[in-house]
């Protein structure tokens, strides 16, 4: 069931709506501002409701929103080296908002837009038209993001279509904390089905290398606490101030499957993640330092699993070979990501 309610009003007077999705067990609140997941309430091991995503109570905080809490990111999730996008021999200078590089769509990304909405049964579809030249990207881009909440699973379906060759790499930037947004996520246990990360330079730009995770702090092929090696003396961990790295998933692009499981022993909540995208950015909230719904969010108060294509793949053929973000005019961009909640089975 989906109900539409008033959430708050933007500085310019525009009312912001929240859509309340319920499946009888869990409840998600999605805003038409940024197509943002504002809250996601699931039952803990005692049946008590726990809000497992970080967020804010007011839209003024979302207008600021350092850290992109819960928002849809576009046109391009993560970084593009010096904002350089070369298409058909022409260079498009994208806005550089992060140490001289393009991050999360630029100056006004999709996280700062009011999206149109339609509701069909249990499906909420948020859409927008990003005009040709917006943030300097070529092509009029139609974007649709469909949220459903069914059987304790929040599913996000991404769709985009351009009338010119362009770059598209959408993601959602929810920060999860299975303990209800309080305290650190370092004791959460993570299994992540990946053998390689894409190491970065000192500005967090991956430049073409793959690093094997075996025998490194990045290995989550056997479930371990997120905090176990988060302060390791490892060049990549130190550059990211924790995990802020793209993991190449084992599924072939377009093949939908399970790629991660996260558990909190404290609440007994287990989150299983699925996608058909080629990669995921594991980001452990290394720069969080802001007031949120539950109080102050400090470093490592939440973690993100941002499904995507490899950052900067528009400039690195070895990354594009694992799933290119360049789409021809008329070629549909269609991907899915889902987060399913259950109680930890006693082991
Ligand atoms: C990036 C981080 C960045 C964070 C918030 C993540 O997706 O990987 O480097 O700090 O978003 O902007």
Short mmCIF file of C-alpha atoms in Angstrom, two decimals, residues 3-327:
data_model
loop_
_atom_site.label_atom_id
_atom_site.label_comp_id
_atom_site.label_asym_id
_atom_site.label_seq_id
_atom_site.Cartn_x
_atom_site.Cartn_y
_atom_site.Cartn_z
CA UNK A 3 -0.05 6.73 0.87
CA UNK A 4 0.93 10.23 -0.19
CA UNK A 5 1.56 12.82 2.54
CA UNK A 6 2.99 16.30 2.88
CA UNK A 7 6.58 16.24 4.21
CA UNK A 8 7.86 19.82 4.34
CA UNK A 9 8.45 22.90 2.17
CA UNK A 10 11.60 23.87 0.25
CA UNK A 11 13.21 27.29 0.78
CA UNK A 12 11.63 28.46 -2.49
CA UNK A 13 8.14 27.53 -1.24
CA UNK A 14 7.74 24.24 -3.15
CA UNK A 15 5.95 21.61 -1.06
CA UNK A 16 7.76 18.28 -0.73
CA UNK A 17 5.77 15.05 -0.57
CA UNK A 18 6.54 11.81 1.17
CA UNK A 19 5.24 8.49 -0.08
CA UNK A 20 4.67 5.91 2.62
CA UNK A 21 5.11 2.36 1.32
CA UNK A 22 4.02 -0.47 3.60
CA UNK A 23 3.95 -4.23 3.18
CA UNK A 24 2.38 -5.11 6.53
CA UNK A 25 5.81 -5.74 8.13
CA UNK A 26 7.96 -2.83 7.08
CA UNK A 27 7.50 0.81 6.06
CA UNK A 28 9.54 2.99 3.71
CA UNK A 29 9.22 6.75 3.39
CA UNK A 30 10.37 8.14 0.05
CA UNK A 31 10.52 11.85 -0.78
CA UNK A 32 9.85 13.41 -4.17
CA UNK A 33 12.90 15.60 -3.39
CA UNK A 34 15.92 13.67 -4.65
CA UNK A 35 13.76 10.49 -4.86
CA UNK A 36 15.23 10.05 -1.39
CA UNK A 37 14.70 7.15 1.01
CA UNK A 38 13.99 9.14 4.18
CA UNK A 39 13.30 6.15 6.43
CA UNK A 40 13.00 2.39 6.25
CA UNK A 41 11.49 0.72 9.27
CA UNK A 42 11.82 -3.05 9.71
CA UNK A 43 11.25 -5.37 12.68
CA UNK A 44 14.14 -6.43 14.91
CA UNK A 45 14.50 -9.89 16.49
CA UNK A 46 11.82 -9.00 19.09
CA UNK A 47 9.45 -7.55 16.50
CA UNK A 48 10.30 -4.00 17.57
CA UNK A 49 10.41 -1.41 14.72
CA UNK A 50 13.87 -0.16 13.81
CA UNK A 51 14.63 2.56 11.26
CA UNK A 52 17.64 1.19 9.38
CA UNK A 53 18.57 4.21 7.22
CA UNK A 54 20.08 7.56 8.16
CA UNK A 55 18.16 10.70 7.25
CA UNK A 56 16.73 14.00 8.37
CA UNK A 57 13.42 15.29 9.63
CA UNK A 58 13.35 18.52 7.61
CA UNK A 59 13.72 19.37 3.98
CA UNK A 60 16.10 22.24 4.82
CA UNK A 61 18.57 19.58 5.94
CA UNK A 62 18.04 17.66 2.70
CA UNK A 63 18.72 20.87 0.73
CA UNK A 64 22.11 20.94 2.44
CA UNK A 65 22.60 17.15 2.72
CA UNK A 66 26.37 16.78 2.80
CA UNK A 67 26.82 13.11 2.18
CA UNK A 68 23.76 12.62 -0.10
CA UNK A 69 21.82 10.66 2.55
CA UNK A 70 19.29 8.31 0.91
CA UNK A 71 19.18 10.18 -2.41
CA UNK A 72 19.21 8.95 -5.98
CA UNK A 73 22.48 10.01 -7.61
CA UNK A 74 22.68 11.05 -11.25
CA UNK A 75 23.60 11.42 -13.96
CA UNK A 76 26.77 9.80 -12.72
CA UNK A 77 27.36 8.05 -9.41
CA UNK A 78 30.84 8.65 -8.00
CA UNK A 79 33.78 10.36 -9.68
CA UNK A 80 34.87 11.29 -13.18
CA UNK A 81 38.50 12.34 -13.49
CA UNK A 82 38.70 16.15 -13.86
CA UNK A 83 35.10 16.09 -15.09
CA UNK A 84 36.29 14.94 -18.53
CA UNK A 85 33.75 13.21 -20.68
CA UNK A 86 34.68 12.60 -24.30
CA UNK A 87 31.88 11.57 -26.63
CA UNK A 88 32.12 11.36 -30.43
CA UNK A 89 35.38 13.31 -30.38
CA UNK A 90 33.90 16.18 -28.40
CA UNK A 91 34.94 16.94 -24.85
CA UNK A 92 32.26 17.85 -22.33
CA UNK A 93 33.62 19.64 -19.26
CA UNK A 94 31.48 18.41 -16.38
CA UNK A 95 31.25 20.49 -13.24
CA UNK A 96 34.07 19.69 -10.80
CA UNK A 97 32.72 19.73 -7.27
CA UNK A 98 35.22 17.43 -5.53
CA UNK A 99 38.94 18.29 -5.42
CA UNK A 100 38.91 19.23 -9.10
CA UNK A 101 36.85 16.16 -10.09
CA UNK A 102 33.19 15.51 -10.90
CA UNK A 103 31.26 13.71 -8.14
CA UNK A 104 27.66 12.43 -7.99
CA UNK A 105 26.30 14.42 -10.93
CA UNK A 106 27.93 17.79 -10.25
CA UNK A 107 26.61 21.07 -8.87
CA UNK A 108 22.89 20.25 -8.91
CA UNK A 109 22.55 16.50 -9.20
CA UNK A 110 19.37 14.41 -9.24
CA UNK A 111 19.52 14.41 -5.42
CA UNK A 112 18.52 18.10 -5.49
CA UNK A 113 15.58 17.80 -7.88
CA UNK A 114 11.87 17.58 -7.36
CA UNK A 115 10.78 14.43 -9.19
CA UNK A 116 7.32 13.80 -10.70
CA UNK A 117 5.47 10.83 -9.34
CA UNK A 118 2.95 8.16 -10.26
CA UNK A 119 1.62 5.29 -8.22
CA UNK A 120 0.42 2.00 -9.64
CA UNK A 121 -0.55 -0.61 -7.07
CA UNK A 122 2.52 -1.19 -4.89
CA UNK A 123 4.89 0.63 -7.24
CA UNK A 124 5.97 4.24 -6.78
CA UNK A 125 7.62 5.69 -9.87
CA UNK A 126 9.55 8.93 -9.64
CA UNK A 127 10.65 10.51 -12.86
CA UNK A 128 12.46 13.51 -14.23
CA UNK A 129 13.73 14.91 -17.48
CA UNK A 130 17.33 16.06 -17.40
CA UNK A 131 17.63 18.45 -20.36
CA UNK A 132 20.42 18.34 -22.95
CA UNK A 133 23.41 20.26 -21.56
CA UNK A 134 22.42 19.97 -17.91
CA UNK A 135 25.65 19.91 -15.87
CA UNK A 136 27.18 19.88 -19.39
CA UNK A 137 26.09 16.32 -20.17
CA UNK A 138 24.88 15.72 -23.72
CA UNK A 139 21.36 14.45 -24.45
CA UNK A 140 17.87 14.94 -23.11
CA UNK A 141 17.66 12.16 -20.55
CA UNK A 142 14.41 10.69 -19.28
CA UNK A 143 14.91 9.03 -15.90
CA UNK A 144 12.58 6.80 -13.94
CA UNK A 145 13.15 5.19 -10.57
CA UNK A 146 10.55 2.73 -9.31
CA UNK A 147 10.40 1.77 -5.65
CA UNK A 148 8.44 -1.22 -4.35
CA UNK A 149 8.29 -2.62 -0.83
CA UNK A 150 7.05 -6.20 -0.77
CA UNK A 151 7.75 -9.09 1.60
CA UNK A 152 10.31 -7.01 3.56
CA UNK A 153 12.23 -6.17 0.39
CA UNK A 154 12.81 -2.66 -0.90
CA UNK A 155 13.45 -2.87 -4.61
CA UNK A 156 14.72 -0.03 -6.80
CA UNK A 157 14.32 -0.25 -10.56
CA UNK A 158 16.33 2.24 -12.56
CA UNK A 159 15.43 3.30 -16.09
CA UNK A 160 16.92 5.97 -18.32
CA UNK A 161 16.80 6.86 -22.00
CA UNK A 162 18.67 9.57 -23.89
CA UNK A 163 18.17 11.07 -27.33
CA UNK A 164 21.95 11.45 -27.75
CA UNK A 165 24.97 9.37 -26.84
CA UNK A 166 25.69 10.13 -23.18
CA UNK A 167 26.97 8.82 -19.85
CA UNK A 168 24.56 7.28 -17.30
CA UNK A 169 25.49 5.73 -13.94
CA UNK A 170 22.64 5.89 -11.44
CA UNK A 171 22.71 4.74 -7.84
CA UNK A 172 21.06 5.21 -4.48
CA UNK A 173 23.06 6.67 -1.62
CA UNK A 174 21.23 5.21 1.41
CA UNK A 175 23.35 4.89 4.54
CA UNK A 176 22.30 1.81 6.52
CA UNK A 177 22.67 1.29 10.23
CA UNK A 178 20.91 -1.88 11.35
CA UNK A 179 20.98 -0.65 14.96
CA UNK A 180 18.52 2.15 14.26
CA UNK A 181 20.92 4.91 13.33
CA UNK A 182 22.60 4.96 16.73
CA UNK A 183 26.29 4.34 17.22
CA UNK A 184 28.78 2.95 14.77
CA UNK A 185 28.34 0.23 12.15
CA UNK A 186 31.78 -1.25 12.86
CA UNK A 187 30.35 -4.32 14.64
CA UNK A 188 28.01 -5.11 11.71
CA UNK A 189 29.16 -8.24 9.87
CA UNK A 190 29.53 -8.07 6.10
CA UNK A 191 29.81 -10.70 3.42
CA UNK A 192 30.57 -9.25 -0.01
CA UNK A 193 30.90 -11.41 -3.08
CA UNK A 194 33.85 -9.79 -4.79
CA UNK A 195 37.50 -10.58 -5.50
CA UNK A 196 38.64 -7.16 -6.74
CA UNK A 197 38.47 -3.49 -5.84
CA UNK A 198 39.47 -0.64 -8.09
CA UNK A 199 42.21 1.16 -6.12
CA UNK A 200 42.34 4.93 -6.40
CA UNK A 201 44.87 7.72 -6.43
CA UNK A 202 45.05 10.20 -3.53
CA UNK A 203 41.94 12.02 -4.90
CA UNK A 204 39.90 8.80 -4.87
CA UNK A 205 39.99 8.44 -8.66
CA UNK A 206 40.35 4.86 -9.92
CA UNK A 207 42.73 4.95 -12.85
CA UNK A 208 42.61 1.49 -14.39
CA UNK A 209 44.01 -0.94 -11.84
CA UNK A 210 42.24 -3.83 -10.15
CA UNK A 211 43.50 -4.98 -6.78
CA UNK A 212 42.86 -8.52 -5.63
CA UNK A 213 41.27 -8.50 -2.16
CA UNK A 214 42.66 -11.84 -0.98
CA UNK A 215 44.85 -11.37 2.12
CA UNK A 216 44.01 -7.67 2.32
CA UNK A 217 41.65 -5.65 4.58
CA UNK A 218 39.24 -5.53 1.61
CA UNK A 219 38.38 -9.23 1.69
CA UNK A 220 34.78 -9.85 2.80
CA UNK A 221 34.42 -13.20 1.01
CA UNK A 222 34.17 -14.67 4.49
CA UNK A 223 31.83 -12.59 6.64
CA UNK A 224 33.68 -10.32 9.09
CA UNK A 225 33.01 -7.21 11.12
CA UNK A 226 33.13 -4.07 8.98
CA UNK A 227 35.36 -2.51 11.63
CA UNK A 228 37.86 -5.35 11.79
CA UNK A 229 40.33 -3.81 9.34
CA UNK A 230 38.81 -0.36 8.88
CA UNK A 231 41.85 1.34 10.42
CA UNK A 232 44.43 -0.96 8.79
CA UNK A 233 47.78 0.42 7.71
CA UNK A 234 46.96 -0.08 4.08
CA UNK A 235 47.44 2.61 1.46
CA UNK A 236 43.93 2.23 0.01
CA UNK A 237 42.20 2.12 3.41
CA UNK A 238 44.15 5.19 4.49
CA UNK A 239 43.35 7.14 1.32
CA UNK A 240 39.66 6.48 1.90
CA UNK A 241 39.78 7.03 5.70
CA UNK A 242 38.08 3.65 5.82
CA UNK A 243 36.20 1.81 3.07
CA UNK A 244 35.34 4.04 0.13
CA UNK A 245 36.02 1.67 -2.71
CA UNK A 246 34.38 0.14 -5.70
CA UNK A 247 34.12 -3.65 -5.64
CA UNK A 248 33.76 -5.51 -8.91
CA UNK A 249 30.94 -8.02 -8.53
CA UNK A 250 31.21 -11.61 -9.70
CA UNK A 251 27.94 -11.66 -11.63
CA UNK A 252 28.15 -10.84 -15.31
CA UNK A 253 26.50 -7.53 -16.13
CA UNK A 254 22.74 -7.89 -16.36
CA UNK A 255 22.68 -11.09 -14.31
CA UNK A 256 20.63 -10.46 -11.19
CA UNK A 257 21.94 -12.04 -8.01
CA UNK A 258 22.86 -11.78 -4.36
CA UNK A 259 26.07 -9.85 -3.73
CA UNK A 260 26.10 -8.91 -0.04
CA UNK A 261 24.72 -9.85 3.36
CA UNK A 262 25.00 -7.56 6.39
CA UNK A 263 24.04 -8.56 9.93
CA UNK A 264 23.73 -6.83 13.27
CA UNK A 265 23.90 -9.21 16.23
CA UNK A 266 22.51 -6.41 18.41
CA UNK A 267 19.12 -6.13 16.69
CA UNK A 268 19.23 -9.50 14.93
CA UNK A 269 18.50 -7.74 11.63
CA UNK A 270 19.95 -9.21 8.46
CA UNK A 271 20.01 -7.33 5.14
CA UNK A 272 20.58 -9.26 1.92
CA UNK A 273 21.44 -7.25 -1.18
CA UNK A 274 20.80 -8.06 -4.83
CA UNK A 275 21.64 -6.39 -8.11
CA UNK A 276 22.39 -6.89 -11.78
CA UNK A 277 24.84 -3.99 -11.88
CA UNK A 278 28.54 -4.75 -12.38
CA UNK A 279 29.95 -3.15 -9.22
CA UNK A 280 29.20 -1.66 -5.82
CA UNK A 281 30.81 1.16 -3.87
CA UNK A 282 31.29 0.22 -0.23
CA UNK A 283 31.42 3.50 1.67
CA UNK A 284 31.56 3.41 5.46
CA UNK A 285 30.43 6.98 6.15
CA UNK A 286 34.00 8.15 6.64
CA UNK A 287 33.07 11.84 6.41
CA UNK A 288 29.80 11.79 8.32
CA UNK A 289 29.58 14.57 10.87
CA UNK A 290 26.07 15.99 11.00
CA UNK A 291 22.86 16.01 12.96
CA UNK A 292 20.25 13.55 11.73
CA UNK A 293 16.91 12.00 12.73
CA UNK A 294 18.32 10.07 15.68
CA UNK A 295 20.91 12.56 16.89
CA UNK A 296 24.47 13.22 15.77
CA UNK A 297 25.88 11.02 13.02
CA UNK A 298 29.59 10.57 13.55
CA UNK A 299 32.18 8.92 11.30
CA UNK A 300 31.08 5.30 10.57
CA UNK A 301 27.46 5.89 11.73
CA UNK A 302 26.27 4.27 8.50
CA UNK A 303 27.48 2.32 5.49
CA UNK A 304 26.44 2.53 1.85
CA UNK A 305 26.32 -0.19 -0.76
CA UNK A 306 25.97 1.89 -3.92
CA UNK A 307 25.38 -0.40 -6.88
CA UNK A 308 26.86 1.12 -10.03
CA UNK A 309 29.29 0.77 -12.90
CA UNK A 310 32.94 1.40 -12.02
CA UNK A 311 33.62 5.11 -11.33
CA UNK A 312 35.53 6.96 -14.04
CA UNK A 313 34.86 4.12 -16.52
CA UNK A 314 34.15 6.78 -19.17
CA UNK A 315 37.91 7.49 -19.18
CA UNK A 316 39.26 3.98 -18.59
CA UNK A 317 38.64 1.29 -21.25
CA UNK A 318 39.64 -1.53 -18.82
CA UNK A 319 36.76 -0.44 -16.56
CA UNK A 320 34.32 0.15 -19.41
CA UNK A 321 34.97 -3.47 -20.44
CA UNK A 322 33.31 -4.48 -17.14
CA UNK A 323 30.19 -2.42 -17.88
CA UNK A 324 30.31 0.85 -19.75
CA UNK A 325 28.30 3.89 -18.68
CA UNK A 326 28.17 5.23 -22.23
CA UNK A 327 24.72 4.75 -23.74
#
